[in-house]
mmCIF file of C-alpha atoms in Angstrom:
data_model
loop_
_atom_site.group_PDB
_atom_site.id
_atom_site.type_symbol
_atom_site.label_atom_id
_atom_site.label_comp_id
_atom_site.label_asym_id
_atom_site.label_seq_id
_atom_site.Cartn_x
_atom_site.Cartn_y
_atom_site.Cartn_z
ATOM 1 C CA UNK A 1 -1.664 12.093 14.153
ATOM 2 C CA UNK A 2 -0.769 8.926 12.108
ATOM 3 C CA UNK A 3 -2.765 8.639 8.504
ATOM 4 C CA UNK A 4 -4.935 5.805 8.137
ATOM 5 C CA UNK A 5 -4.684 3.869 5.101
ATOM 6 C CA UNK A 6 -7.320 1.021 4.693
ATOM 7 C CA UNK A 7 -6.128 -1.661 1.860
ATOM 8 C CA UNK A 8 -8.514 -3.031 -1.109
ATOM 9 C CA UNK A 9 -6.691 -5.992 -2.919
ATOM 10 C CA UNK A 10 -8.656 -7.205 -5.866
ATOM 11 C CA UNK A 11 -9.054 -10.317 -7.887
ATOM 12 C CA UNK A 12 -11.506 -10.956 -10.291
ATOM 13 C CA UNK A 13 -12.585 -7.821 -9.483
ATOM 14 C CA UNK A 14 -13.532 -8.461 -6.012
ATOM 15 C CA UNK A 15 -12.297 -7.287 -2.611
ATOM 16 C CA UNK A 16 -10.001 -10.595 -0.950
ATOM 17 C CA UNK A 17 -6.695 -10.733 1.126
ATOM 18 C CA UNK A 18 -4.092 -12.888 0.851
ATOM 19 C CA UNK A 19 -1.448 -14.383 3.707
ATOM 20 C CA UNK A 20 2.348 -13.224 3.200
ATOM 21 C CA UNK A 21 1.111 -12.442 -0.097
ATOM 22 C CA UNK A 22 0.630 -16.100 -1.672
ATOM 23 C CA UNK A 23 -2.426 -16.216 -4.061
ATOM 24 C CA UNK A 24 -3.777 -20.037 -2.791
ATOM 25 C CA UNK A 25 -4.472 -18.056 0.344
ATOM 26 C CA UNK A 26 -6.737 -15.813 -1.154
ATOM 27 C CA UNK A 27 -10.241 -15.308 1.229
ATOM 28 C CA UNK A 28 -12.800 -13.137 -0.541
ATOM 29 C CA UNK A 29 -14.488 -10.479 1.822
ATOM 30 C CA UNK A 30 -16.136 -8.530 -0.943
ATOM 31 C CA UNK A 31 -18.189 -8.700 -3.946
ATOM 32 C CA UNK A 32 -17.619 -5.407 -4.668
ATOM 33 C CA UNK A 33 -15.062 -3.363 -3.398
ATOM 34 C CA UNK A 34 -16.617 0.114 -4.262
ATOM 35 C CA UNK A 35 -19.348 -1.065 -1.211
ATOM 36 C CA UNK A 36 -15.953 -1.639 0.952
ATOM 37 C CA UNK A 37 -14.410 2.037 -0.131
ATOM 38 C CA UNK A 38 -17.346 3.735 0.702
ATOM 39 C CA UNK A 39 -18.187 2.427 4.013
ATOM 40 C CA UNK A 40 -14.345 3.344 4.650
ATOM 41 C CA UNK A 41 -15.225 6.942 3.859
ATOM 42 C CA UNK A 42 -18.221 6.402 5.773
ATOM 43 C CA UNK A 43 -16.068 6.623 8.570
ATOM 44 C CA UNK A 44 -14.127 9.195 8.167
ATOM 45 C CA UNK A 45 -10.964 7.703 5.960
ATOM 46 C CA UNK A 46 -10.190 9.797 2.997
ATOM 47 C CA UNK A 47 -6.820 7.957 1.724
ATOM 48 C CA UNK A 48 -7.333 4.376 0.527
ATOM 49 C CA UNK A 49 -4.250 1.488 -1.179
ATOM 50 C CA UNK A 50 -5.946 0.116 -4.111
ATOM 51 C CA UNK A 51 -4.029 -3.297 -5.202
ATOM 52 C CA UNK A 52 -4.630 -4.864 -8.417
ATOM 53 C CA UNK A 53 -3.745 -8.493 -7.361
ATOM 54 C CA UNK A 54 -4.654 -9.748 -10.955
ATOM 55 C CA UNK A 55 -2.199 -6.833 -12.141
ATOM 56 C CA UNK A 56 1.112 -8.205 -10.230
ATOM 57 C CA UNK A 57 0.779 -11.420 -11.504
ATOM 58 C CA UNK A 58 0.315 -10.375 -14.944
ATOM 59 C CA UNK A 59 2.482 -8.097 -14.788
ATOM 60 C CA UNK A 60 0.450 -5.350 -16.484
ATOM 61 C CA UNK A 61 -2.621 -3.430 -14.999
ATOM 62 C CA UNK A 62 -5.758 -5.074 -15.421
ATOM 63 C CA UNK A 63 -8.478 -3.940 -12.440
ATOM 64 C CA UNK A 64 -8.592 -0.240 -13.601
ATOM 65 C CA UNK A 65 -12.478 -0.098 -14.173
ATOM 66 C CA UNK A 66 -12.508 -1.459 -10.183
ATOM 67 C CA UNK A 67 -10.413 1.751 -9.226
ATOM 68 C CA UNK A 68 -12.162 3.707 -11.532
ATOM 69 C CA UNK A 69 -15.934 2.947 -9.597
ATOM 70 C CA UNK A 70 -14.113 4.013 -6.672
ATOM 71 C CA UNK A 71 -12.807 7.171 -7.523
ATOM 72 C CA UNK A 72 -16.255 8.094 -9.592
ATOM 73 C CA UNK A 73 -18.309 7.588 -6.921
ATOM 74 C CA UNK A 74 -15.319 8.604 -3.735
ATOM 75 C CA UNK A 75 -14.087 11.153 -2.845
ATOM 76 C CA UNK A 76 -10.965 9.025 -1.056
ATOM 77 C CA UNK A 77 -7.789 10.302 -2.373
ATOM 78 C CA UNK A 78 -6.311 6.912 -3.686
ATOM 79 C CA UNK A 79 -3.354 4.912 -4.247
ATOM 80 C CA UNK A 80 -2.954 2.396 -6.333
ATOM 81 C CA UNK A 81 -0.523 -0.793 -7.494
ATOM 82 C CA UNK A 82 0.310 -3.973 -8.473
ATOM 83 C CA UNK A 83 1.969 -4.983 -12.167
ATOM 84 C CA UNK A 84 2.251 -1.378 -13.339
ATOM 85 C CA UNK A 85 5.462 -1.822 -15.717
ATOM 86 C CA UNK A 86 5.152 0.801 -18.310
ATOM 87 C CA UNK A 87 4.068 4.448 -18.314
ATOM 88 C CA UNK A 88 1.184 3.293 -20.008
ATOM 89 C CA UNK A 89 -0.308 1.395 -17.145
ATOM 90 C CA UNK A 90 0.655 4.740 -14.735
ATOM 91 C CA UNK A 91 -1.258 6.881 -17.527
ATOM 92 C CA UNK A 92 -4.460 4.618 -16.920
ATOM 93 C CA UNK A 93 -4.144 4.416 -13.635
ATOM 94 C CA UNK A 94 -4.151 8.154 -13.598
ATOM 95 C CA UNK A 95 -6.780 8.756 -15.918
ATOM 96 C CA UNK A 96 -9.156 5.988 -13.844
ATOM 97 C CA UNK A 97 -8.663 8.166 -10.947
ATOM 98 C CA UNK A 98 -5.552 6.903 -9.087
ATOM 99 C CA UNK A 99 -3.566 10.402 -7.303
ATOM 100 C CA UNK A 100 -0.663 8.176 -7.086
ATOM 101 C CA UNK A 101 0.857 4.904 -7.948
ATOM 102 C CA UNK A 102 2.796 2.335 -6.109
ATOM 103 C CA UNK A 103 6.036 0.845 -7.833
ATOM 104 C CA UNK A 104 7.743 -1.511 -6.136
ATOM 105 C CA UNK A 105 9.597 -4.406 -8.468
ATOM 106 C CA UNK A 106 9.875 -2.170 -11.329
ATOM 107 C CA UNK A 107 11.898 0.220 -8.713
ATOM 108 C CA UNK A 108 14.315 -2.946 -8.100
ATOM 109 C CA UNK A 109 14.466 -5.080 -12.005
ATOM 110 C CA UNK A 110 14.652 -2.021 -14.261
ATOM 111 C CA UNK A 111 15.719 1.444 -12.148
ATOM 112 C CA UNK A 112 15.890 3.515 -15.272
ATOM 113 C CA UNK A 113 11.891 3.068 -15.716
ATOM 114 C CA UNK A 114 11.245 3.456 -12.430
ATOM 115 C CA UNK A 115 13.110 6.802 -12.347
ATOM 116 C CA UNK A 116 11.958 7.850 -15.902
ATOM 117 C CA UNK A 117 8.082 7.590 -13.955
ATOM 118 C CA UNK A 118 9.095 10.265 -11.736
ATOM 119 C CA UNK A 119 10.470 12.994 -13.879
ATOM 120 C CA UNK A 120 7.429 12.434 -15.927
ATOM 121 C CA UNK A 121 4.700 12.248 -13.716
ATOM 122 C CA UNK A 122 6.356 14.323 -10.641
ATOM 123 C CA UNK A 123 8.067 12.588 -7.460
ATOM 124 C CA UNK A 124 4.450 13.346 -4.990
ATOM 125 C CA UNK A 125 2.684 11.071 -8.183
ATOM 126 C CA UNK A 126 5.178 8.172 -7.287
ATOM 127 C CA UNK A 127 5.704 5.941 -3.914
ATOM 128 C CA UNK A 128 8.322 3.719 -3.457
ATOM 129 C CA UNK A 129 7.375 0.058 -2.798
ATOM 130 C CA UNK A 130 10.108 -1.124 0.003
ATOM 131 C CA UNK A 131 8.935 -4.468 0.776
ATOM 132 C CA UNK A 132 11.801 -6.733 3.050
ATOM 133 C CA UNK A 133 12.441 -9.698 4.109
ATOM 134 C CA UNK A 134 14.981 -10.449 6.551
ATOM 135 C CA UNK A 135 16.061 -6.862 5.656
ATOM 136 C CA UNK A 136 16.661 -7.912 1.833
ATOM 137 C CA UNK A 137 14.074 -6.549 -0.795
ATOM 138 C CA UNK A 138 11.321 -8.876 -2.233
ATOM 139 C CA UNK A 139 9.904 -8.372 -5.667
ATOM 140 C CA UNK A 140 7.121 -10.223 -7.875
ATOM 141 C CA UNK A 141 4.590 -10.750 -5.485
ATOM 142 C CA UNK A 142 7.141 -11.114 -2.831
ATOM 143 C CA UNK A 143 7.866 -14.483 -4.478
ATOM 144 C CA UNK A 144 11.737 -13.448 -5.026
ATOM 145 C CA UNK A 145 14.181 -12.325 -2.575
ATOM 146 C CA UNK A 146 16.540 -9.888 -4.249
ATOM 147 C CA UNK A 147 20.159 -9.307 -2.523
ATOM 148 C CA UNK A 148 18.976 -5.229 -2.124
ATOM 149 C CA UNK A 149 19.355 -3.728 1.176
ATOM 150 C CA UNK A 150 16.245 -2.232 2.660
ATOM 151 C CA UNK A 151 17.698 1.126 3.382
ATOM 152 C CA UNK A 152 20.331 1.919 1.099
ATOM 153 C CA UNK A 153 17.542 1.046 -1.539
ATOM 154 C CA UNK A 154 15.650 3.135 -0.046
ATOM 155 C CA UNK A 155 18.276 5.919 0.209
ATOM 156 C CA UNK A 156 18.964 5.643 -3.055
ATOM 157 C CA UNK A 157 15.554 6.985 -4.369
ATOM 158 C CA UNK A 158 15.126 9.355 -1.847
ATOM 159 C CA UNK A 159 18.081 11.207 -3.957
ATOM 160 C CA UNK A 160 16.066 10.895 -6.552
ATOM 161 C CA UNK A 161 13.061 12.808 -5.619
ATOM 162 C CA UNK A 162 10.898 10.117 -3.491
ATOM 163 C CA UNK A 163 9.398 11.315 -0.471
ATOM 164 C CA UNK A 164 6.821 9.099 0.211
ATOM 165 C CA UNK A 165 8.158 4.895 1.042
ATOM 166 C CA UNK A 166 5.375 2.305 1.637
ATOM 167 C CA UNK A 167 7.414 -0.889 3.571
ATOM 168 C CA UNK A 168 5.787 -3.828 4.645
ATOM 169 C CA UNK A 169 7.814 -6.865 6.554
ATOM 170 C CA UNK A 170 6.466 -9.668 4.655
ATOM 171 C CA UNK A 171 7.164 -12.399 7.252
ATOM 172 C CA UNK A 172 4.236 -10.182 9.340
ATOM 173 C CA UNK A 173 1.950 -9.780 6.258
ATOM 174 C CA UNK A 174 -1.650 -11.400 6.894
ATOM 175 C CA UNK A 175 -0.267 -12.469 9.931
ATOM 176 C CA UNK A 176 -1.995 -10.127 12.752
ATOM 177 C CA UNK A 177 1.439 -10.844 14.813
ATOM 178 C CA UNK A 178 1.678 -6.758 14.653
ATOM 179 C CA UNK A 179 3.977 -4.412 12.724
ATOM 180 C CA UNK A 180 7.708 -4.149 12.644
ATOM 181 C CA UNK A 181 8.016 -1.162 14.196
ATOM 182 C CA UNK A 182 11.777 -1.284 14.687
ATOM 183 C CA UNK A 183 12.432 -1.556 11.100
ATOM 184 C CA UNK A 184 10.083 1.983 10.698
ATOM 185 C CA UNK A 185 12.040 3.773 13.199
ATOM 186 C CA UNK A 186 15.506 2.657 11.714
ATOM 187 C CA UNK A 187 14.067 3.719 8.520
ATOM 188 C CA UNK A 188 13.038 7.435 10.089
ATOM 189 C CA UNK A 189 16.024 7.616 12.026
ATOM 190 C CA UNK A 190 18.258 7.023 9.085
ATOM 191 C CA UNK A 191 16.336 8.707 6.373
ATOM 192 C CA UNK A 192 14.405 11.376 8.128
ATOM 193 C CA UNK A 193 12.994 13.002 5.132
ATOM 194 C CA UNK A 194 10.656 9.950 4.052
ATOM 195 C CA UNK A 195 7.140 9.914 5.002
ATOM 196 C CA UNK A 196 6.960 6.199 5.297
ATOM 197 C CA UNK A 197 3.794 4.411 4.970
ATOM 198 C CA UNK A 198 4.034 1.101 7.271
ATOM 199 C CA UNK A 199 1.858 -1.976 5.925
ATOM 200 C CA UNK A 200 1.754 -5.320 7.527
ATOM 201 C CA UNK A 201 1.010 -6.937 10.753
ATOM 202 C CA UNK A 202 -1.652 -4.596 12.164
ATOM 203 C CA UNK A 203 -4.304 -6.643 14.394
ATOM 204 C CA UNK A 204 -5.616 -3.979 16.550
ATOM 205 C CA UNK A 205 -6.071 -0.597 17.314
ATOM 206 C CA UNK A 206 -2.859 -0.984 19.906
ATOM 207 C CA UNK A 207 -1.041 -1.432 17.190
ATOM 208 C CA UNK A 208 -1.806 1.610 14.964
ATOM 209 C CA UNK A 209 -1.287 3.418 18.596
ATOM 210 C CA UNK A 210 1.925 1.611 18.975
ATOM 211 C CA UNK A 211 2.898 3.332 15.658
ATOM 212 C CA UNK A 212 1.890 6.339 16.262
ATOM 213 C CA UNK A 213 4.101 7.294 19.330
ATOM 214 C CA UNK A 214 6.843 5.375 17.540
ATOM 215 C CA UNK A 215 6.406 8.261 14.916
ATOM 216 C CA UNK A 216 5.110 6.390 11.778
ATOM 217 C CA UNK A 217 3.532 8.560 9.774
ATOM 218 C CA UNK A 218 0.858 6.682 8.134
ATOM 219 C CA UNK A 219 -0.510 3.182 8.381
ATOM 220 C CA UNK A 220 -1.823 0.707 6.069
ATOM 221 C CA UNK A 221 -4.064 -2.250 7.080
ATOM 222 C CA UNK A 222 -6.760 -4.320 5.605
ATOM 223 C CA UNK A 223 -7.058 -7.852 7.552
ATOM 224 C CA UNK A 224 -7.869 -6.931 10.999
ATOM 225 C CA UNK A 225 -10.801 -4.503 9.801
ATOM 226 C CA UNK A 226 -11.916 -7.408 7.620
ATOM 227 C CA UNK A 227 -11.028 -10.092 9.946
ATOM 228 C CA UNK A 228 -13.403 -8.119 12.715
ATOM 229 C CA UNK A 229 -10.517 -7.089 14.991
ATOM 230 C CA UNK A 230 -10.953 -3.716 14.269
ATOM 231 C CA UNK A 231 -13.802 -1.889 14.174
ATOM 232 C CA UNK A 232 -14.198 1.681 12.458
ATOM 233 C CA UNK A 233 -15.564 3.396 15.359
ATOM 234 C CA UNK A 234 -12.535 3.022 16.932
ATOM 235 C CA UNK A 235 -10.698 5.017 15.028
ATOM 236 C CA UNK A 236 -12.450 7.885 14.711
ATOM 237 C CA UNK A 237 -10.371 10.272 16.963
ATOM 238 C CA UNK A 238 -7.822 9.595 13.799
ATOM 239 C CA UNK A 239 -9.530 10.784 11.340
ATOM 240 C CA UNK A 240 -10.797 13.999 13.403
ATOM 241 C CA UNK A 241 -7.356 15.946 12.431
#
């Protein structure tokens, strides 16, 4: 059964989205997203993507007492991302609560860090941010388009211990069009031994279904639960694993 993943992005340390990831876009949905994480586990969700919006920008982790709440007062086993340059930043992220941490431009502008973070802190600490456009890998906010290949990038840390791969197409991100599922099943077929995480473009529960007999792992998704078009109840027979 695929994994549900709901999203929390936070700025200013509330709960918002943003469209194709562009910060004058930004719709707050939540004063406080520890209200938002716990009507998730409400339901039956115990992973959760924690993104510290205010972090990516910066390029440094700022939100930490946000994920911190959550994990006090969750038990949600939680990722969480955005800016997180240095070890530092993974060792407070860790130490507020985070089970693992999401590195996705660091893995792309400076490869020796990146790598560094997961003989230190253990390869099922560590996910790969894979996020494409056109099939090239974007970085900073998705506000640069590097000349990376989606899968050899990916294949290329996969050799070096990651297992787990979150992708999102960003031309679908925010956009309830649905998910790019042929880009998740060229990533299975030719890396088979990545539990990829896909993230963008989910608008309904037919999509999550669509997904799942496509053989996707694990889902992320934040706007359509926000947005109304999903609603928790119908997802219950994935959580009852």
């Amino acid at each position: 059964m695929i994994e549900l993943i709901p999203a929390i992005d936070i700025i200013d340390g509330k709960c918002v989205r943003l469209t194709q990831g562009d910060y004058d876009t930004k719709k707050v949905y939540n004063e406080d997203p520890l209200e938002v994480a716990k009507m998730f586990e409400d339901h039956g969700i115990r992973r959760l993507h924690v993104v510290d919006l205010d972090g990516a920008r910066a390029g440094h982790i700022i939100n930490y007492r946000v994920l911190e709440r959550i994990a006090n007062r969750t038990a949600l086993i939680i990722d969480f991302g955005g800016g997180l340059k240095k070890s530092a930043d993974l060792e407070i992220a860790f130490e507020s609560g985070a089970q693992m941490v999401t590195g996705g431009s660091i893995a792309v502008k400076d490869p020796d860090v990146f790598t560094s973070w997961i003989e230190q802190f253990g390869s099922e600490r560590i996910i790969l941010g894979a996020d494409a456009k056109d099939g090239k890998i974007a970085v900073s906010g998705w506000e640069e388009t590097t000349g990376e290949e989606l899968l050899p990038f990916i294949t290329s840390y996969h050799k070096k211990g990651i297992t787990k791969v979150i992708s999102t197409d960003i031309s679908r991100d925010g956009m309830l069009g649905g998910p790019a599922i042929e880009m998740y099943k060229e990533i299975r077929q030719a890396i088979p031994g990545v539990y990829v995480i896909a993230s963008g473009g989910v608008s309904s529960v037919e999509d999550i279904e669509k997904l799942h007999e496509a053989d996707v792992p694990a889902v992320i998704f934040g706007k359509a639960i926000y947005e109304g078009r999903i609603k928790m109840n119908d997802l219950i027979k994935y959580n009852e694993k």
